[in-house]
mmCIF file of C-alpha atoms in Angstrom:
data_model
loop_
_atom_site.group_PDB
_atom_site.id
_atom_site.type_symbol
_atom_site.label_atom_id
_atom_site.label_comp_id
_atom_site.label_asym_id
_atom_site.label_seq_id
_atom_site.Cartn_x
_atom_site.Cartn_y
_atom_site.Cartn_z
ATOM 1 C CA MET A 26 -42.694 19.946 -17.230
ATOM 2 C CA LYS A 27 -46.338 19.367 -16.257
ATOM 3 C CA VAL A 28 -49.030 19.005 -18.901
ATOM 4 C CA VAL A 29 -52.273 20.947 -18.398
ATOM 5 C CA SER A 30 -55.202 19.962 -20.606
ATOM 6 C CA LEU A 31 -58.149 22.266 -21.267
ATOM 7 C CA LEU A 32 -61.701 21.245 -22.153
ATOM 8 C CA THR A 33 -64.458 23.872 -22.306
ATOM 9 C CA ASP A 34 -67.582 25.027 -24.104
ATOM 10 C CA PHE A 35 -66.076 28.499 -24.579
ATOM 11 C CA GLY A 36 -65.484 28.321 -28.312
ATOM 12 C CA ASP A 37 -63.784 31.668 -28.901
ATOM 13 C CA PHE A 38 -61.101 33.832 -27.249
ATOM 14 C CA TYR A 39 -61.734 32.784 -23.634
ATOM 15 C CA PRO A 40 -59.411 29.728 -23.717
ATOM 16 C CA GLY A 41 -56.547 31.968 -24.818
ATOM 17 C CA VAL A 42 -57.086 34.132 -21.751
ATOM 18 C CA MET A 43 -57.000 31.046 -19.519
ATOM 19 C CA LYS A 44 -53.722 29.976 -21.116
ATOM 20 C CA GLY A 45 -52.283 33.420 -20.482
ATOM 21 C CA VAL A 46 -53.144 33.152 -16.787
ATOM 22 C CA ILE A 47 -51.631 29.679 -16.444
ATOM 23 C CA LEU A 48 -48.416 30.581 -18.255
ATOM 24 C CA SER A 49 -47.990 33.854 -16.370
ATOM 25 C CA LEU A 50 -48.042 31.906 -13.092
ATOM 26 C CA THR A 51 -46.215 28.774 -14.291
ATOM 27 C CA PRO A 52 -44.202 29.401 -17.475
ATOM 28 C CA GLU A 53 -42.991 25.805 -17.377
ATOM 29 C CA ALA A 54 -46.496 24.400 -17.930
ATOM 30 C CA ARG A 55 -47.278 22.712 -21.229
ATOM 31 C CA ILE A 56 -50.877 23.318 -22.297
ATOM 32 C CA VAL A 57 -52.846 20.945 -24.516
ATOM 33 C CA ASP A 58 -56.326 21.719 -25.852
ATOM 34 C CA ILE A 59 -58.684 18.737 -25.798
ATOM 35 C CA THR A 60 -61.571 20.772 -27.187
ATOM 36 C CA HIS A 61 -63.356 24.076 -26.720
ATOM 37 C CA SER A 62 -66.320 22.990 -28.824
ATOM 38 C CA VAL A 63 -68.430 21.239 -26.213
ATOM 39 C CA GLU A 64 -72.037 22.238 -26.823
ATOM 40 C CA PRO A 65 -72.931 25.194 -24.572
ATOM 41 C CA GLN A 66 -73.929 24.059 -21.051
ATOM 42 C CA ASN A 67 -73.820 20.361 -22.047
ATOM 43 C CA ILE A 68 -72.261 18.897 -18.907
ATOM 44 C CA LEU A 69 -72.860 15.298 -20.006
ATOM 45 C CA GLN A 70 -70.968 15.848 -23.240
ATOM 46 C CA GLY A 71 -68.072 17.536 -21.458
ATOM 47 C CA ALA A 72 -67.855 14.701 -18.936
ATOM 48 C CA PHE A 73 -67.993 12.092 -21.721
ATOM 49 C CA LEU A 74 -65.201 13.712 -23.734
ATOM 50 C CA LEU A 75 -63.001 14.192 -20.667
ATOM 51 C CA TYR A 76 -63.583 10.571 -19.635
ATOM 52 C CA HIS A 77 -62.442 9.310 -23.021
ATOM 53 C CA SER A 78 -59.464 11.690 -23.233
ATOM 54 C CA PHE A 79 -57.672 11.884 -19.890
ATOM 55 C CA ARG A 80 -56.355 8.313 -20.001
ATOM 56 C CA TYR A 81 -54.154 9.153 -22.999
ATOM 57 C CA PHE A 82 -52.147 11.605 -20.891
ATOM 58 C CA ARG A 83 -49.568 10.763 -18.274
ATOM 59 C CA ASN A 84 -49.769 12.412 -14.839
ATOM 60 C CA ALA A 85 -51.536 15.508 -16.171
ATOM 61 C CA VAL A 86 -53.681 18.322 -14.787
ATOM 62 C CA HIS A 87 -57.076 18.423 -16.508
ATOM 63 C CA VAL A 88 -59.176 21.588 -16.452
ATOM 64 C CA ALA A 89 -62.773 21.033 -17.599
ATOM 65 C CA VAL A 90 -65.149 23.992 -17.618
ATOM 66 C CA VAL A 91 -68.735 23.535 -18.738
ATOM 67 C CA ASP A 92 -70.368 25.602 -16.068
ATOM 68 C CA PRO A 93 -74.022 26.684 -16.325
ATOM 69 C CA GLY A 94 -73.924 27.473 -12.585
ATOM 70 C CA VAL A 95 -70.995 29.900 -12.750
ATOM 71 C CA GLY A 96 -71.319 32.585 -10.078
ATOM 72 C CA SER A 97 -73.710 30.484 -7.965
ATOM 73 C CA GLU A 98 -73.066 28.568 -4.742
ATOM 74 C CA ARG A 99 -71.665 25.551 -6.578
ATOM 75 C CA ARG A 100 -68.145 24.672 -5.470
ATOM 76 C CA ALA A 101 -64.979 24.998 -7.510
ATOM 77 C CA LEU A 102 -62.952 21.805 -7.234
ATOM 78 C CA VAL A 103 -59.542 20.264 -7.418
ATOM 79 C CA ILE A 104 -59.762 16.469 -7.339
ATOM 80 C CA GLU A 105 -56.539 14.576 -6.790
ATOM 81 C CA GLY A 106 -56.557 11.179 -8.442
ATOM 82 C CA LYS A 107 -54.005 8.392 -8.354
ATOM 83 C CA ASN A 108 -52.389 9.609 -11.569
ATOM 84 C CA HIS A 109 -54.092 12.880 -12.541
ATOM 85 C CA PHE A 110 -55.577 16.085 -11.141
ATOM 86 C CA PHE A 111 -59.024 17.285 -12.236
ATOM 87 C CA ILE A 112 -60.099 20.915 -11.917
ATOM 88 C CA GLY A 113 -63.521 22.410 -12.609
ATOM 89 C CA PRO A 114 -66.990 23.065 -11.209
ATOM 90 C CA ASP A 115 -68.693 20.632 -8.847
ATOM 91 C CA ASN A 116 -71.482 19.794 -11.284
ATOM 92 C CA GLY A 117 -70.519 16.235 -12.208
ATOM 93 C CA ILE A 118 -68.276 16.989 -15.173
ATOM 94 C CA LEU A 119 -65.145 15.816 -13.356
ATOM 95 C CA TYR A 120 -66.577 12.884 -11.440
ATOM 96 C CA PRO A 121 -66.592 10.015 -13.976
ATOM 97 C CA SER A 122 -62.962 10.646 -14.940
ATOM 98 C CA ALA A 123 -61.777 11.168 -11.379
ATOM 99 C CA ALA A 124 -63.594 8.050 -10.184
ATOM 100 C CA GLU A 125 -62.059 6.036 -13.019
ATOM 101 C CA ASP A 126 -58.593 7.296 -12.064
ATOM 102 C CA GLY A 127 -59.236 6.680 -8.364
ATOM 103 C CA ILE A 128 -59.975 9.621 -6.084
ATOM 104 C CA LYS A 129 -57.363 10.224 -3.389
ATOM 105 C CA ALA A 130 -58.587 13.607 -2.141
ATOM 106 C CA ALA A 131 -60.874 16.497 -3.072
ATOM 107 C CA TYR A 132 -60.442 20.202 -2.416
ATOM 108 C CA SER A 133 -62.622 23.274 -2.641
ATOM 109 C CA ILE A 134 -60.854 26.210 -4.304
ATOM 110 C CA LYS A 135 -61.020 29.394 -2.247
ATOM 111 C CA GLU A 136 -62.246 32.489 -4.061
ATOM 112 C CA GLU A 137 -59.152 34.299 -2.794
ATOM 113 C CA ILE A 138 -57.207 32.527 -5.524
ATOM 114 C CA SER A 139 -58.569 35.191 -7.885
ATOM 115 C CA GLU A 140 -56.114 37.607 -6.235
ATOM 116 C CA LEU A 141 -53.442 35.974 -8.390
ATOM 117 C CA VAL A 142 -55.297 37.287 -11.437
ATOM 118 C CA GLY A 143 -56.406 40.551 -9.868
ATOM 119 C CA GLU A 144 -60.164 40.188 -10.226
ATOM 120 C CA LEU A 145 -63.131 37.889 -9.664
ATOM 121 C CA SER A 146 -65.829 37.887 -12.298
ATOM 122 C CA SER A 147 -69.204 36.262 -11.645
ATOM 123 C CA THR A 148 -69.191 34.881 -15.198
ATOM 124 C CA PHE A 149 -65.595 33.814 -15.974
ATOM 125 C CA HIS A 150 -64.321 31.442 -13.308
ATOM 126 C CA GLY A 151 -62.280 29.713 -16.000
ATOM 127 C CA ARG A 152 -59.948 32.709 -15.918
ATOM 128 C CA ASP A 153 -60.222 33.784 -12.290
ATOM 129 C CA ILE A 154 -60.404 30.462 -10.401
ATOM 130 C CA PHE A 155 -59.754 27.357 -12.494
ATOM 131 C CA ALA A 156 -56.761 28.633 -14.490
ATOM 132 C CA PRO A 157 -54.834 29.863 -11.423
ATOM 133 C CA ALA A 158 -55.784 26.638 -9.621
ATOM 134 C CA ALA A 159 -54.161 24.651 -12.427
ATOM 135 C CA ALA A 160 -51.033 26.763 -12.069
ATOM 136 C CA MET A 161 -50.963 26.156 -8.317
ATOM 137 C CA VAL A 162 -51.268 22.398 -8.809
ATOM 138 C CA VAL A 163 -48.357 22.471 -11.245
ATOM 139 C CA ARG A 164 -46.344 24.345 -8.610
ATOM 140 C CA GLY A 165 -47.453 22.018 -5.811
ATOM 141 C CA ASP A 166 -48.915 24.964 -3.887
ATOM 142 C CA TYR A 167 -52.138 24.127 -2.002
ATOM 143 C CA THR A 168 -52.470 27.504 -0.267
ATOM 144 C CA TYR A 169 -55.835 28.247 -1.871
ATOM 145 C CA PHE A 170 -57.294 24.743 -1.504
ATOM 146 C CA GLU A 171 -59.401 23.408 1.378
ATOM 147 C CA GLU A 172 -59.882 19.657 1.674
ATOM 148 C CA ILE A 173 -63.484 18.435 1.565
ATOM 149 C CA GLU A 174 -65.215 15.062 1.861
ATOM 150 C CA LYS A 175 -64.716 13.257 -1.421
ATOM 151 C CA GLU A 176 -67.885 11.238 -0.812
ATOM 152 C CA LYS A 177 -69.983 14.404 -1.195
ATOM 153 C CA LEU A 178 -68.840 15.343 -4.690
ATOM 154 C CA GLU A 179 -71.553 15.898 -7.294
ATOM 155 C CA LYS A 180 -71.843 12.675 -9.274
ATOM 156 C CA LEU A 181 -72.826 12.072 -12.878
ATOM 157 C CA GLU A 182 -73.633 8.735 -14.488
ATOM 158 C CA LEU A 183 -72.333 8.576 -18.051
ATOM 159 C CA PHE A 184 -73.809 5.248 -19.059
ATOM 160 C CA ASP A 185 -77.325 5.395 -17.580
ATOM 161 C CA CYS A 186 -79.123 3.329 -20.209
ATOM 162 C CA SER A 187 -82.031 0.929 -19.746
ATOM 163 C CA ILE A 188 -83.261 -2.115 -21.663
ATOM 164 C CA MET A 189 -86.883 -3.297 -21.576
ATOM 165 C CA GLY A 190 -87.694 -6.142 -23.924
ATOM 166 C CA ASN A 191 -86.648 -5.080 -27.413
ATOM 167 C CA LYS A 192 -86.481 -1.388 -26.461
ATOM 168 C CA VAL A 193 -83.283 0.403 -25.494
ATOM 169 C CA ARG A 194 -83.372 3.823 -23.863
ATOM 170 C CA CYS A 195 -80.106 5.744 -24.070
ATOM 171 C CA ARG A 196 -78.813 9.277 -24.455
ATOM 172 C CA VAL A 197 -77.366 11.119 -27.412
ATOM 173 C CA VAL A 198 -74.049 12.487 -26.166
ATOM 174 C CA TYR A 199 -73.348 14.540 -29.253
ATOM 175 C CA VAL A 200 -73.445 14.668 -33.033
ATOM 176 C CA ASP A 201 -69.914 14.871 -34.425
ATOM 177 C CA ARG A 202 -68.812 16.911 -37.442
ATOM 178 C CA PHE A 203 -69.382 13.886 -39.686
ATOM 179 C CA GLY A 204 -73.009 13.635 -38.602
ATOM 180 C CA ASN A 205 -72.533 10.498 -36.494
ATOM 181 C CA VAL A 206 -75.010 10.325 -33.604
ATOM 182 C CA VAL A 207 -72.868 9.236 -30.649
ATOM 183 C CA THR A 208 -74.790 7.600 -27.788
ATOM 184 C CA ASN A 209 -73.843 6.431 -24.306
ATOM 185 C CA LEU A 210 -74.937 2.819 -24.940
ATOM 186 C CA ARG A 211 -72.118 0.328 -24.402
ATOM 187 C CA GLU A 212 -73.987 -2.995 -24.428
ATOM 188 C CA VAL A 213 -75.195 -3.874 -27.912
ATOM 189 C CA LYS A 214 -77.238 -6.945 -28.849
ATOM 190 C CA GLY A 215 -79.221 -7.815 -31.941
ATOM 191 C CA LYS A 216 -78.773 -7.262 -35.660
ATOM 192 C CA GLY A 217 -79.359 -3.536 -35.574
ATOM 193 C CA PHE A 218 -81.772 -0.828 -34.500
ATOM 194 C CA TYR A 219 -84.921 0.859 -35.734
ATOM 195 C CA PHE A 220 -85.385 4.542 -34.964
ATOM 196 C CA ARG A 221 -87.608 7.233 -36.460
ATOM 197 C CA GLY A 222 -88.545 5.097 -39.423
ATOM 198 C CA VAL A 223 -84.976 4.132 -40.297
ATOM 199 C CA GLU A 224 -83.253 0.747 -39.938
ATOM 200 C CA PHE A 225 -79.632 0.883 -38.801
ATOM 201 C CA PRO A 226 -78.031 -2.552 -39.336
ATOM 202 C CA PHE A 227 -75.265 -3.304 -36.867
ATOM 203 C CA VAL A 228 -71.919 -3.607 -38.671
ATOM 204 C CA LYS A 229 -68.216 -3.510 -37.899
ATOM 205 C CA THR A 230 -67.059 -0.776 -40.283
ATOM 206 C CA TYR A 231 -68.587 1.937 -42.463
ATOM 207 C CA SER A 232 -67.538 0.061 -45.597
ATOM 208 C CA ASP A 233 -69.890 -2.801 -44.722
ATOM 209 C CA VAL A 234 -72.759 -0.819 -46.302
ATOM 210 C CA ASP A 235 -73.114 1.135 -49.527
ATOM 211 C CA VAL A 236 -72.519 4.886 -49.730
ATOM 212 C CA GLY A 237 -75.536 6.763 -48.403
ATOM 213 C CA GLU A 238 -76.865 3.795 -46.418
ATOM 214 C CA PRO A 239 -77.550 3.958 -42.649
ATOM 215 C CA LEU A 240 -75.638 1.775 -40.212
ATOM 216 C CA SER A 241 -74.856 1.363 -36.527
ATOM 217 C CA LEU A 242 -71.539 0.377 -34.999
ATOM 218 C CA ILE A 243 -69.379 0.666 -31.926
ATOM 219 C CA GLY A 244 -67.292 3.801 -32.343
ATOM 220 C CA SER A 245 -63.864 4.652 -31.009
ATOM 221 C CA PHE A 246 -65.346 5.576 -27.605
ATOM 222 C CA GLY A 247 -66.748 2.069 -27.171
ATOM 223 C CA THR A 248 -70.375 3.201 -27.469
ATOM 224 C CA LEU A 249 -73.086 2.840 -30.089
ATOM 225 C CA GLU A 250 -73.155 5.315 -32.958
ATOM 226 C CA LEU A 251 -75.883 5.763 -35.552
ATOM 227 C CA SER A 252 -74.277 6.709 -38.845
ATOM 228 C CA VAL A 253 -74.721 7.069 -42.583
ATOM 229 C CA ARG A 254 -71.815 6.080 -44.805
ATOM 230 C CA GLU A 255 -70.410 9.315 -46.251
ATOM 231 C CA GLY A 256 -73.530 11.088 -45.042
ATOM 232 C CA SER A 257 -75.104 12.494 -41.875
ATOM 233 C CA ALA A 258 -77.288 10.458 -39.544
ATOM 234 C CA GLY A 259 -77.870 13.637 -37.570
ATOM 235 C CA GLU A 260 -79.500 15.296 -40.568
ATOM 236 C CA MET A 261 -81.414 12.148 -41.489
ATOM 237 C CA LEU A 262 -82.872 11.885 -37.975
ATOM 238 C CA GLY A 263 -83.254 15.585 -37.256
ATOM 239 C CA ILE A 264 -80.832 15.467 -34.321
ATOM 240 C CA LYS A 265 -78.615 18.520 -34.046
ATOM 241 C CA ARG A 266 -77.163 18.316 -30.534
ATOM 242 C CA GLY A 267 -76.615 15.987 -27.618
ATOM 243 C CA GLY A 268 -78.146 15.596 -24.197
ATOM 244 C CA GLY A 269 -81.539 14.155 -25.100
ATOM 245 C CA TRP A 270 -82.958 10.695 -24.527
ATOM 246 C CA ILE A 271 -83.855 8.392 -27.413
ATOM 247 C CA GLU A 272 -85.567 5.003 -27.548
ATOM 248 C CA LEU A 273 -84.280 2.447 -30.041
ATOM 249 C CA GLU A 274 -86.022 -0.719 -31.157
ATOM 250 C CA VAL A 275 -83.670 -3.700 -31.333
ATOM 251 C CA LEU A 276 -83.912 -5.672 -34.579
#
């Protein structure tokens, strides 16, 4: 039984339709939802969450669809890694995970694969292209795949931070449901950070500060998070979503 993971920004009934397509073509597939709550069109966030999720599966097929360019000339991909397959648009969302796994081969998905579903929408390639592609990978059927040069895949750098003196420039990946501001900064030096008039002392755990106090720490993804114990750093700082750049002063 092959595991197929799904990660999208769809939010509502669309993932259920994708599951229906996959199971109608490969009833033996086992489908696992990573998340369907990626912020709309936030490719960086989707890539980040996939990168920190795929490694906890074993020999799985990962479908990641955050696709602002749906219906355009961008390619639909299957990337074969050493241990996993990655399926989605060629907009960078797959690349960090596939590169980490080790890319063996890359394929462009032919639009004719939509014949397995019976239609091709210009707005729902998750249903018409990526879901049937996942089913074909599970079956080991490459009929609708055409090999392409893996060196020409769209790349995305997850950890593109810069340090100049006591200033650190990094990106907010997302704000989680607890209000933690999750960044892409992995290298942390100093006693804390100053940002938007607030000091965030660098600590090991939330309990190192009093309730309601700001803090910074390395979260479960191995990157810097700005937090408030039992509160919301996102609300404190006026940050509601990811994708933007911020500049922190190192204390």
